Amino acid sequence: MNTSLSDLKLNLIHYFTKINNYSALKDFEDDNNVFLVSQKNRSGYKIIRIISGDINAPNTNVDIVKNIVKANKREKIIVLNLVLVPNSSLFTSSQDNIYLSSFEDARFKLVYYFQDIKNYVFFTEEKSSQSKIEEKNIYVGQEKQITKNGQDKLREEFINFSKKLQVNTVTSKIFSVWFCFIPTALLALFYYGKSQGFFPMVTDLSTADVFFTATNRTIFLKAGQYWRIFTYGMSVFNTGYSKGGNIIYAIIDLIIVWIFLPILVKLVTGVSSKNKFLLTFFTSYIFLGLFFSLVFTEYVFSGVFIVMSIIIGQAFVVSIHTEKSVAKTLLKRKLITPTILIILISLFAGDYQDIIGIMSGISVGAAMCHLMNYNYEDLNYMIIPSLLTVILFLATIIASFFFIKYSPPKSQYLIYGLSQYAMLKFYSVSQLNDIYSNIGWNVKLMSSTGNNPIYWFVVSY
């Protein structure tokens, strides 16, 4: 008896869904394609595609269905294509592409993959109408089960991910100490030291910024304070730097970082590898530290907002590439508020270096995260923006050694901040004056002799 291709198609759908626990994806079906999926089938094929037409015809649903069944983004999914043709003898089947034209054909060629098909009783042509009803019931039942399973899976994923966010991990604790507690302690130390007269030269937040943590080419190279590439993210003095700083800005900065930084860290490490997150962050942090310390002679860079912007850049990339739908949604939601807040506060304060620092942090954080998590076995044009970002920053750093020769204008914040080191005996007065001269400033710090020397500045013209 000749087998019609429609009967063959219906029988195959029935066999795979009833006997082998595959699920029919009705939403991705068209006249020529039916997709059947299974996560636990022993055949090794998570997807079976039944094709009633040209196997080479483009079908965008193939990649979508692959992404649905992937356990992780690097898993390679192979599709078993069953191509229904009037005469299979005219075609050559391969391991993943099998041409079928009859029940006997299917039983003979598929037994290698599914041994129980040899005992399966196919519907006859007379029962085709009943098989159509059966197919409809299969689809309805499977869709209900898929929907229920999908909802249960999302609910479980949401509960598990929410539990992760409630736990203070070692990584989140380290970041809270380094970039939340230390900036708070430095702000308290500044006001306590100011009230007790410990830091007579450090009279405002901008000078405190230079004294404690900030970096630029003048501080890093001319003053020789090379540790600044590690400390520049550990303060809240910088917002409103050009106006001497502002305690209200500093408190707002602290509130934002205490609220959002631990959450962002837990979100990213909850989705991606903790080790990759740490490697990406500290590579970006030190790379940006070198950039700020070598390229800018006048603008001063520091602040926890740069740290947050690096993590925001990382989180943005992770939210795009994660396969976990709940994590993707939460990441995107949690990114919006801190990103808007740090940009608005910096704009309101009116300092260009804050905006430059934030934009640089987001750009480098995203680029480094993309490059360090990229699957280099599958190269494509998507890597180009990240490569260009890193190359542009690196080229600017290298160019700074050859083209930046001028002396910055005198800054009272830098002069007072550096002079405090001499008063604390970190530099001698003569060493500090050599630094001023090396910078190109006609300023000298003078001091009297004795146990309690008096200090004053002399400016030559």
CSV table of C-alpha atoms in Angstrom, one decimal:
chain,number,residue,atom,x,y,z
A,1,MET,CA,0.0,0.0,0.0
A,2,ASN,CA,1.3,3.4,-0.9
A,3,THR,CA,1.8,5.8,2.0
A,4,SER,CA,0.8,9.4,1.6
A,5,LEU,CA,3.3,11.9,3.0
A,6,SER,CA,0.6,13.5,5.2
A,7,ASP,CA,-0.1,10.1,6.8
A,8,LEU,CA,3.6,9.5,7.3
A,9,LYS,CA,4.0,12.9,8.9
A,10,LEU,CA,1.1,12.3,11.3
A,11,ASN,CA,2.3,8.9,12.3
A,12,LEU,CA,5.8,10.2,13.0
A,13,ILE,CA,4.5,12.9,15.2
A,14,HIS,CA,2.4,10.4,17.1
A,15,TYR,CA,5.3,8.0,17.5
A,16,PHE,CA,7.7,10.6,18.8
A,17,THR,CA,5.3,12.3,21.2
A,18,LYS,CA,3.6,9.2,22.6
A,19,ILE,CA,6.4,6.7,22.6
A,20,ASN,CA,9.6,8.8,22.9
A,21,ASN,CA,8.4,11.7,25.1
A,22,TYR,CA,9.1,14.5,22.6
A,23,SER,CA,7.0,17.6,22.7
A,24,ALA,CA,5.5,19.2,19.6
A,25,LEU,CA,6.1,23.0,19.4
A,26,LYS,CA,3.0,24.2,17.6
A,27,ASP,CA,4.1,27.9,17.7
A,28,PHE,CA,7.0,27.1,15.4
A,29,GLU,CA,5.1,24.9,13.0
A,30,ASP,CA,4.4,25.8,9.4
A,31,ASP,CA,3.2,24.0,6.3
A,32,ASN,CA,6.6,22.4,5.7
A,33,ASN,CA,8.2,22.1,9.2
A,34,VAL,CA,7.3,20.5,12.5
A,35,PHE,CA,9.6,20.7,15.5
A,36,LEU,CA,9.7,18.1,18.2
A,37,VAL,CA,11.9,18.6,21.3
A,38,SER,CA,13.0,16.5,24.2
A,39,GLN,CA,15.6,17.2,26.9
A,40,LYS,CA,16.1,13.5,28.0
A,41,ASN,CA,15.9,11.4,24.9
A,42,ARG,CA,18.7,8.7,24.7
A,43,SER,CA,19.1,9.2,20.9
A,44,GLY,CA,21.2,12.3,21.5
A,45,TYR,CA,18.9,14.5,19.5
A,46,LYS,CA,17.1,17.1,21.5
A,47,ILE,CA,15.4,18.4,18.4
A,48,ILE,CA,13.7,16.4,15.5
A,49,ARG,CA,12.5,18.5,12.6
A,50,ILE,CA,10.0,16.9,10.2
A,51,ILE,CA,10.3,18.6,6.8
A,52,SER,CA,7.8,18.4,4.0
A,53,GLY,CA,9.8,20.2,1.3
A,54,ASP,CA,13.3,21.5,0.6
A,55,ILE,CA,15.6,20.9,3.5
A,56,ASN,CA,17.8,23.8,2.3
A,57,ALA,CA,15.0,26.3,2.4
A,58,PRO,CA,15.8,29.1,5.0
A,59,ASN,CA,14.0,28.7,8.3
A,60,THR,CA,14.7,31.2,11.2
A,61,ASN,CA,12.8,29.0,13.7
A,62,VAL,CA,15.6,26.5,13.7
A,63,ASP,CA,17.9,28.8,15.7
A,64,ILE,CA,15.1,29.9,18.0
A,65,VAL,CA,14.2,26.3,18.9
A,66,LYS,CA,17.9,25.5,19.5
A,67,ASN,CA,18.1,28.3,22.0
A,68,ILE,CA,15.0,27.1,23.8
A,69,VAL,CA,16.4,23.6,24.4
A,70,LYS,CA,20.0,24.6,25.2
A,71,ALA,CA,21.1,23.8,28.8
A,72,ASN,CA,23.8,26.5,28.5
A,73,LYS,CA,24.9,29.0,25.8
A,74,ARG,CA,27.9,26.9,24.7
A,75,GLU,CA,26.0,23.6,24.2
A,76,LYS,CA,26.1,22.4,20.7
A,77,ILE,CA,22.6,21.3,19.5
A,78,ILE,CA,22.4,18.9,16.5
A,79,VAL,CA,19.0,18.6,14.8
A,80,LEU,CA,17.8,15.3,13.3
A,81,ASN,CA,16.1,16.3,10.0
A,82,LEU,CA,13.5,13.8,8.7
A,83,VAL,CA,12.7,14.9,5.1
A,84,LEU,CA,9.5,13.5,3.6
A,85,VAL,CA,9.8,13.0,-0.1
A,86,PRO,CA,7.7,11.0,-2.7
A,87,ASN,CA,10.7,8.7,-3.5
A,88,SER,CA,13.5,8.5,-1.0
A,89,SER,CA,15.6,6.3,-3.3
A,90,LEU,CA,16.4,9.4,-5.3
A,91,PHE,CA,18.2,11.0,-2.3
A,92,THR,CA,21.2,10.0,-0.2
A,93,SER,CA,20.6,10.1,3.5
A,94,SER,CA,23.2,11.1,6.0
A,95,GLN,CA,23.5,10.8,9.8
A,96,ASP,CA,21.5,13.9,10.6
A,97,ASN,CA,19.4,14.2,7.4
A,98,ILE,CA,17.2,11.2,6.6
A,99,TYR,CA,14.9,11.0,3.6
A,100,LEU,CA,11.6,9.0,4.1
A,101,SER,CA,8.8,8.2,1.8
A,102,SER,CA,6.9,5.3,3.5
A,103,PHE,CA,6.2,3.5,6.8
A,104,GLU,CA,8.7,0.8,5.9
A,105,ASP,CA,11.3,3.4,5.0
A,106,ALA,CA,10.8,5.0,8.4
A,107,ARG,CA,11.0,1.7,10.3
A,108,PHE,CA,14.1,0.6,8.4
A,109,LYS,CA,16.1,3.9,8.6
A,110,LEU,CA,15.2,5.1,12.1
A,111,VAL,CA,15.8,1.8,14.0
A,112,TYR,CA,19.4,2.8,14.3
A,113,TYR,CA,18.3,5.8,16.4
A,114,PHE,CA,15.1,4.5,18.0
A,115,GLN,CA,15.1,0.7,18.4
A,116,ASP,CA,11.5,0.5,19.5
A,117,ILE,CA,10.2,1.8,16.1
A,118,LYS,CA,10.6,-1.7,14.7
A,119,ASN,CA,7.6,-2.8,16.8
A,120,TYR,CA,5.6,0.3,16.3
A,121,VAL,CA,2.3,-0.1,14.5
A,122,PHE,CA,1.7,2.8,12.1
A,123,PHE,CA,-1.8,4.0,11.4
A,124,THR,CA,-3.3,2.8,8.1
A,125,GLU,CA,-4.7,5.2,5.5
A,126,GLU,CA,-8.2,4.2,6.6
A,127,LYS,CA,-7.4,5.5,10.1
A,128,SER,CA,-5.9,8.8,8.8
A,129,SER,CA,-8.9,10.8,10.0
A,130,GLN,CA,-8.6,9.4,13.5
A,131,SER,CA,-4.8,10.1,13.4
A,132,LYS,CA,-5.6,13.7,12.6
A,133,ILE,CA,-7.8,13.9,15.7
A,134,GLU,CA,-5.0,12.2,17.6
A,135,GLU,CA,-2.5,14.7,16.3
A,136,LYS,CA,-4.7,17.6,17.4
A,137,ASN,CA,-5.0,16.1,20.9
A,138,ILE,CA,-1.2,15.6,21.0
A,139,TYR,CA,-0.6,19.3,20.3
A,140,VAL,CA,-3.2,20.5,22.8
A,141,GLY,CA,-1.9,18.2,25.5
A,142,GLN,CA,1.7,18.9,24.8
A,143,GLU,CA,1.2,22.7,24.7
A,144,LYS,CA,-0.6,22.6,28.0
A,145,GLN,CA,2.3,20.6,29.5
A,146,ILE,CA,4.9,22.8,27.9
A,147,THR,CA,3.2,25.9,29.3
A,148,LYS,CA,2.9,24.4,32.8
A,149,ASN,CA,6.5,23.1,32.7
A,150,GLY,CA,7.7,26.5,31.5
A,151,GLN,CA,5.8,28.4,34.3
A,152,ASP,CA,7.1,26.0,36.9
A,153,LYS,CA,10.6,26.3,35.6
A,154,LEU,CA,10.4,30.2,35.6
A,155,ARG,CA,8.9,30.1,39.1
A,156,GLU,CA,11.7,27.9,40.4
A,157,GLU,CA,14.3,29.9,38.7
A,158,PHE,CA,13.0,33.1,40.2
A,159,ILE,CA,12.8,31.7,43.7
A,160,ASN,CA,16.4,30.3,43.5
A,161,PHE,CA,17.8,33.5,42.0
A,162,SER,CA,16.0,35.6,44.6
A,163,LYS,CA,17.6,33.4,47.4
A,164,LYS,CA,21.0,34.1,45.9
A,165,LEU,CA,20.4,37.9,46.1
A,166,GLN,CA,19.6,37.6,49.8
A,167,VAL,CA,22.9,35.9,50.6
A,168,ASN,CA,25.9,38.1,51.2
A,169,THR,CA,28.6,36.2,49.3
A,170,VAL,CA,32.3,36.6,49.9
A,171,THR,CA,32.6,38.6,46.7
A,172,SER,CA,29.9,41.0,47.6
A,173,LYS,CA,31.4,41.4,51.1
A,174,ILE,CA,34.8,42.2,49.6
A,175,PHE,CA,33.3,44.9,47.3
A,176,SER,CA,31.2,46.3,50.2
A,177,VAL,CA,34.4,46.7,52.3
A,178,TRP,CA,36.6,48.1,49.6
A,179,PHE,CA,34.2,50.4,47.8
A,180,CYS,CA,31.5,51.1,50.5
A,181,PHE,CA,33.0,50.9,53.9
A,182,ILE,CA,36.5,52.4,53.1
A,183,PRO,CA,35.0,55.5,51.3
A,184,THR,CA,32.7,56.0,54.3
A,185,ALA,CA,35.6,55.7,56.7
A,186,LEU,CA,37.8,58.1,54.7
A,187,LEU,CA,35.0,60.7,54.7
A,188,ALA,CA,34.7,60.4,58.5
A,189,LEU,CA,38.5,60.5,58.8
A,190,PHE,CA,38.6,63.8,56.8
A,191,TYR,CA,36.1,65.5,59.1
A,192,TYR,CA,37.6,64.1,62.3
A,193,GLY,CA,41.1,65.1,61.1
A,194,LYS,CA,39.9,68.5,60.1
A,195,SER,CA,38.3,69.1,63.5
A,196,GLN,CA,41.5,68.0,65.3
A,197,GLY,CA,43.9,69.8,63.1
A,198,PHE,CA,45.6,66.7,61.8
A,199,PHE,CA,45.5,67.8,58.2
A,200,PRO,CA,45.9,71.6,58.2
A,201,MET,CA,46.3,71.8,54.4
A,202,VAL,CA,43.3,69.6,53.7
A,203,THR,CA,40.5,72.0,54.3
A,204,ASP,CA,37.9,70.9,51.7
A,205,LEU,CA,36.7,67.7,50.0
A,206,SER,CA,38.5,68.4,46.7
A,207,THR,CA,41.9,68.7,48.5
A,208,ALA,CA,41.0,65.6,50.5
A,209,ASP,CA,40.3,63.9,47.2
A,210,VAL,CA,43.9,64.7,46.0
A,211,PHE,CA,45.4,63.8,49.4
A,212,PHE,CA,43.6,60.4,49.9
A,213,THR,CA,42.8,58.7,46.6
A,214,ALA,CA,42.5,60.6,43.3
A,215,THR,CA,44.7,60.2,40.3
A,216,ASN,CA,45.9,62.0,37.2
A,217,ARG,CA,49.2,62.3,35.3
A,218,THR,CA,50.5,65.0,37.6
A,219,ILE,CA,49.9,63.0,40.8
A,220,PHE,CA,50.9,59.6,39.3
A,221,LEU,CA,54.0,60.5,37.2
A,222,LYS,CA,55.2,63.8,38.5
A,223,ALA,CA,54.6,63.2,42.2
A,224,GLY,CA,55.5,59.5,41.9
A,225,GLN,CA,52.4,58.2,43.7
A,226,TYR,CA,52.0,55.0,41.6
A,227,TRP,CA,49.6,53.3,44.0
A,228,ARG,CA,46.9,55.7,42.8
A,229,ILE,CA,45.8,53.2,40.1
A,230,PHE,CA,44.5,51.0,43.0
A,231,THR,CA,43.0,53.7,45.2
A,232,TYR,CA,41.2,56.0,42.8
A,233,GLY,CA,37.8,54.2,43.2
A,234,MET,CA,37.8,54.4,47.0
A,235,SER,CA,36.3,57.8,47.8
A,236,VAL,CA,33.2,60.0,47.5
A,237,PHE,CA,35.1,63.3,47.6
A,238,ASN,CA,35.2,63.9,43.8
A,239,THR,CA,31.6,64.9,43.0
A,240,GLY,CA,31.6,68.7,42.6
A,241,TYR,CA,35.4,68.7,42.6
A,242,SER,CA,35.8,72.0,40.7
A,243,LYS,CA,33.8,73.8,43.4
A,244,GLY,CA,35.7,72.4,46.3
A,245,GLY,CA,33.5,69.4,46.8
A,246,ASN,CA,30.1,69.1,48.5
A,247,ILE,CA,29.2,67.1,51.6
A,248,ILE,CA,25.6,66.6,50.3
A,249,TYR,CA,27.0,65.1,47.0
A,250,ALA,CA,29.3,62.9,49.1
A,251,ILE,CA,26.4,61.6,51.3
A,252,ILE,CA,24.3,61.0,48.2
A,253,ASP,CA,27.2,59.1,46.6
A,254,LEU,CA,27.5,56.9,49.7
A,255,ILE,CA,23.8,56.1,49.9
A,256,ILE,CA,23.7,55.1,46.2
A,257,VAL,CA,26.8,52.9,46.5
A,258,TRP,CA,25.7,51.2,49.7
A,259,ILE,CA,22.3,50.4,48.2
A,260,PHE,CA,23.2,49.4,44.6
A,261,LEU,CA,26.8,48.1,44.5
A,262,PRO,CA,26.3,44.9,46.6
A,263,ILE,CA,23.1,44.1,44.6
A,264,LEU,CA,24.9,44.6,41.2
A,265,VAL,CA,27.8,42.4,42.3
A,266,LYS,CA,25.4,39.6,43.5
A,267,LEU,CA,23.4,39.9,40.3
A,268,VAL,CA,26.4,39.5,38.0
A,269,THR,CA,28.1,36.8,40.0
A,270,GLY,CA,24.7,35.0,40.3
A,271,VAL,CA,24.6,34.6,36.5
A,272,SER,CA,28.2,34.5,35.4
A,273,SER,CA,31.3,32.8,36.9
A,274,LYS,CA,32.6,34.6,40.0
A,275,ASN,CA,36.2,34.2,38.9
A,276,LYS,CA,35.5,35.7,35.5
A,277,PHE,CA,33.7,38.6,37.1
A,278,LEU,CA,36.6,39.3,39.4
A,279,LEU,CA,39.2,39.0,36.6
A,280,THR,CA,37.1,41.2,34.3
A,281,PHE,CA,36.5,43.8,37.0
A,282,PHE,CA,40.1,44.2,38.3
A,283,THR,CA,41.5,44.1,34.7
A,284,SER,CA,39.1,46.9,33.8
A,285,TYR,CA,39.8,48.8,37.1
A,286,ILE,CA,43.6,48.8,36.7
A,287,PHE,CA,43.4,49.5,32.9
A,288,LEU,CA,41.2,52.6,33.6
A,289,GLY,CA,43.5,53.6,36.4
A,290,LEU,CA,46.4,53.7,34.0
A,291,PHE,CA,44.2,55.6,31.5
A,292,PHE,CA,43.3,58.3,34.0
A,293,SER,CA,46.8,58.4,35.4
A,294,LEU,CA,48.6,58.9,32.1
A,295,VAL,CA,46.3,60.7,29.8
A,296,PHE,CA,44.9,63.6,32.0
A,297,THR,CA,47.1,66.2,33.5
A,298,GLU,CA,44.5,68.7,34.7
A,299,TYR,CA,41.3,66.7,35.4
A,300,VAL,CA,41.4,64.6,38.6
A,301,PHE,CA,39.7,61.2,38.6
A,302,SER,CA,38.4,59.2,41.5
A,303,GLY,CA,35.2,58.0,43.1
A,304,VAL,CA,32.9,55.0,43.6
A,305,PHE,CA,30.8,56.0,40.6
A,306,ILE,CA,33.6,54.8,38.3
A,307,VAL,CA,33.6,51.4,40.1
A,308,MET,CA,29.8,51.2,39.7
A,309,SER,CA,30.0,52.1,36.0
A,310,ILE,CA,32.5,49.2,35.4
A,311,ILE,CA,30.1,46.8,37.0
A,312,ILE,CA,27.2,48.3,35.1
A,313,GLY,CA,29.1,47.7,31.9
A,314,GLN,CA,29.7,44.1,32.9
A,315,ALA,CA,26.1,43.5,33.9
A,316,PHE,CA,24.9,44.9,30.6
A,317,VAL,CA,26.9,42.4,28.6
A,318,VAL,CA,25.9,39.5,30.9
A,319,SER,CA,22.2,40.5,30.6
A,320,ILE,CA,22.5,40.2,26.8
A,321,HIS,CA,24.2,36.8,26.7
A,322,THR,CA,22.7,34.9,29.6
A,323,GLU,CA,20.2,32.2,28.8
A,324,LYS,CA,18.4,32.5,32.1
A,325,SER,CA,15.3,34.5,31.4
A,326,VAL,CA,14.6,35.5,35.0
A,327,ALA,CA,18.2,36.7,35.5
A,328,LYS,CA,18.1,38.6,32.2
A,329,THR,CA,14.9,40.4,33.3
A,330,LEU,CA,16.2,41.2,36.8
A,331,LEU,CA,19.6,42.4,35.5
A,332,LYS,CA,18.0,44.8,33.0
A,333,ARG,CA,15.6,46.2,35.7
A,334,LYS,CA,18.3,46.6,38.3
A,335,LEU,CA,20.6,48.4,35.8
A,336,ILE,CA,18.2,51.2,35.0
A,337,THR,CA,18.0,53.1,38.3
A,338,PRO,CA,21.7,53.2,39.3
A,339,THR,CA,22.8,54.1,35.8
A,340,ILE,CA,20.4,57.1,35.6
A,341,LEU,CA,21.2,58.2,39.2
A,342,ILE,CA,25.0,58.3,38.8
A,343,ILE,CA,24.7,60.1,35.4
A,344,LEU,CA,22.2,62.7,36.7
A,345,ILE,CA,24.2,63.5,39.8
A,346,SER,CA,27.4,64.0,37.8
A,347,LEU,CA,25.6,66.2,35.3
A,348,PHE,CA,24.0,68.2,38.1
A,349,ALA,CA,27.4,68.7,39.8
A,350,GLY,CA,28.7,70.0,36.5
A,351,ASP,CA,32.1,68.4,36.4
A,352,TYR,CA,33.3,67.0,33.1
A,353,GLN,CA,35.7,64.5,34.7
A,354,ASP,CA,32.8,62.7,36.4
A,355,ILE,CA,31.0,62.1,33.1
A,356,ILE,CA,34.2,61.0,31.4
A,357,GLY,CA,34.9,58.6,34.3
A,358,ILE,CA,31.4,57.1,34.2
A,359,MET,CA,31.3,56.7,30.4
A,360,SER,CA,34.8,55.3,30.3
A,361,GLY,CA,33.9,52.8,33.1
A,362,ILE,CA,30.8,51.5,31.3
A,363,SER,CA,32.6,51.2,28.0
A,364,VAL,CA,35.7,49.4,29.3
A,365,GLY,CA,33.7,47.2,31.7
A,366,ALA,CA,31.4,46.1,28.9
A,367,ALA,CA,34.2,45.6,26.4
A,368,MET,CA,36.4,43.6,28.8
A,369,CYS,CA,33.5,41.4,29.9
A,370,HIS,CA,32.6,40.7,26.3
A,371,LEU,CA,36.2,39.8,25.3
A,372,MET,CA,36.8,37.6,28.4
A,373,ASN,CA,33.6,35.7,28.0
A,374,TYR,CA,33.6,35.4,24.2
A,375,ASN,CA,33.6,32.0,22.4
A,376,TYR,CA,36.6,32.4,20.2
A,377,GLU,CA,35.8,29.1,18.4
A,378,ASP,CA,32.9,30.9,16.8
A,379,LEU,CA,34.3,34.3,15.7
A,380,ASN,CA,32.1,36.8,14.1
A,381,TYR,CA,31.7,40.6,13.6
A,382,MET,CA,30.1,41.1,17.1
A,383,ILE,CA,33.5,41.1,18.7
A,384,ILE,CA,34.6,44.2,16.7
A,385,PRO,CA,33.1,47.0,18.9
A,386,SER,CA,34.7,45.5,22.0
A,387,LEU,CA,38.1,45.2,20.3
A,388,LEU,CA,37.9,48.7,19.0
A,389,THR,CA,37.0,50.1,22.5
A,390,VAL,CA,40.0,48.4,24.1
A,391,ILE,CA,42.4,49.3,21.3
A,392,LEU,CA,41.2,53.0,21.3
A,393,PHE,CA,41.9,53.3,25.1
A,394,LEU,CA,45.2,51.5,24.8
A,395,ALA,CA,46.3,53.6,21.9
A,396,THR,CA,45.5,56.8,23.8
A,397,ILE,CA,47.6,55.5,26.8
A,398,ILE,CA,50.6,54.8,24.5
A,399,ALA,CA,50.2,58.1,22.7
A,400,SER,CA,50.3,60.0,26.0
A,401,PHE,CA,54.0,59.1,26.4
A,402,PHE,CA,54.9,60.9,23.2
A,403,PHE,CA,52.5,63.8,22.9
A,404,ILE,CA,51.6,65.1,26.4
A,405,LYS,CA,54.4,67.5,27.3
A,406,TYR,CA,52.7,70.6,28.7
A,407,SER,CA,52.5,71.6,32.3
A,408,PRO,CA,49.0,71.9,33.8
A,409,PRO,CA,47.8,75.2,35.3
A,410,LYS,CA,48.3,75.6,39.0
A,411,SER,CA,45.6,74.0,41.1
A,412,GLN,CA,45.2,74.9,44.7
A,413,TYR,CA,43.8,71.4,45.4
A,414,LEU,CA,46.9,69.7,44.1
A,415,ILE,CA,49.3,72.1,45.7
A,416,TYR,CA,47.7,71.8,49.2
A,417,GLY,CA,47.0,68.1,48.8
A,418,LEU,CA,50.6,67.3,47.9
A,419,SER,CA,52.0,69.7,50.5
A,420,GLN,CA,50.2,67.8,53.3
A,421,TYR,CA,52.5,64.8,52.5
A,422,ALA,CA,55.5,67.0,53.2
A,423,MET,CA,53.9,68.1,56.5
A,424,LEU,CA,53.4,64.5,57.4
A,425,LYS,CA,57.1,63.8,56.5
A,426,PHE,CA,56.2,61.5,53.6
A,427,TYR,CA,58.2,64.0,51.5
A,428,SER,CA,60.9,66.4,52.6
A,429,VAL,CA,60.2,70.0,51.8
A,430,SER,CA,63.0,70.0,49.2
A,431,GLN,CA,61.5,66.8,47.6
A,432,LEU,CA,58.1,68.5,47.4
A,433,ASN,CA,59.6,71.6,45.8
A,434,ASP,CA,61.4,69.4,43.3
A,435,ILE,CA,58.0,67.9,42.4
A,436,TYR,CA,56.5,71.3,41.9
A,437,SER,CA,59.4,72.3,39.7
A,438,ASN,CA,59.1,69.1,37.7
A,439,ILE,CA,55.4,69.8,37.2
A,440,GLY,CA,56.3,73.3,35.9
A,441,TRP,CA,54.9,75.3,38.8
A,442,ASN,CA,56.7,78.3,40.2
A,443,VAL,CA,55.6,77.4,43.8
A,444,LYS,CA,57.8,76.6,46.8
A,445,LEU,CA,56.8,75.4,50.2
A,446,MET,CA,58.9,77.0,52.9
A,447,SER,CA,59.2,75.9,56.6
A,448,SER,CA,60.8,77.1,59.8
A,449,THR,CA,63.0,74.9,61.9
A,450,GLY,CA,62.2,73.3,65.2
A,451,ASN,CA,59.8,70.7,66.5
A,452,ASN,CA,56.7,72.5,65.4
A,453,PRO,CA,57.7,74.2,62.1
A,454,ILE,CA,55.6,76.8,60.4
A,455,TYR,CA,54.8,76.3,56.7
A,456,TRP,CA,54.2,78.9,54.0
A,457,PHE,CA,54.2,79.2,50.3
A,458,VAL,CA,56.3,81.4,48.1
A,459,VAL,CA,55.2,82.0,44.5
A,460,SER,CA,57.8,83.4,42.1
A,461,TYR,CA,56.9,85.4,38.9
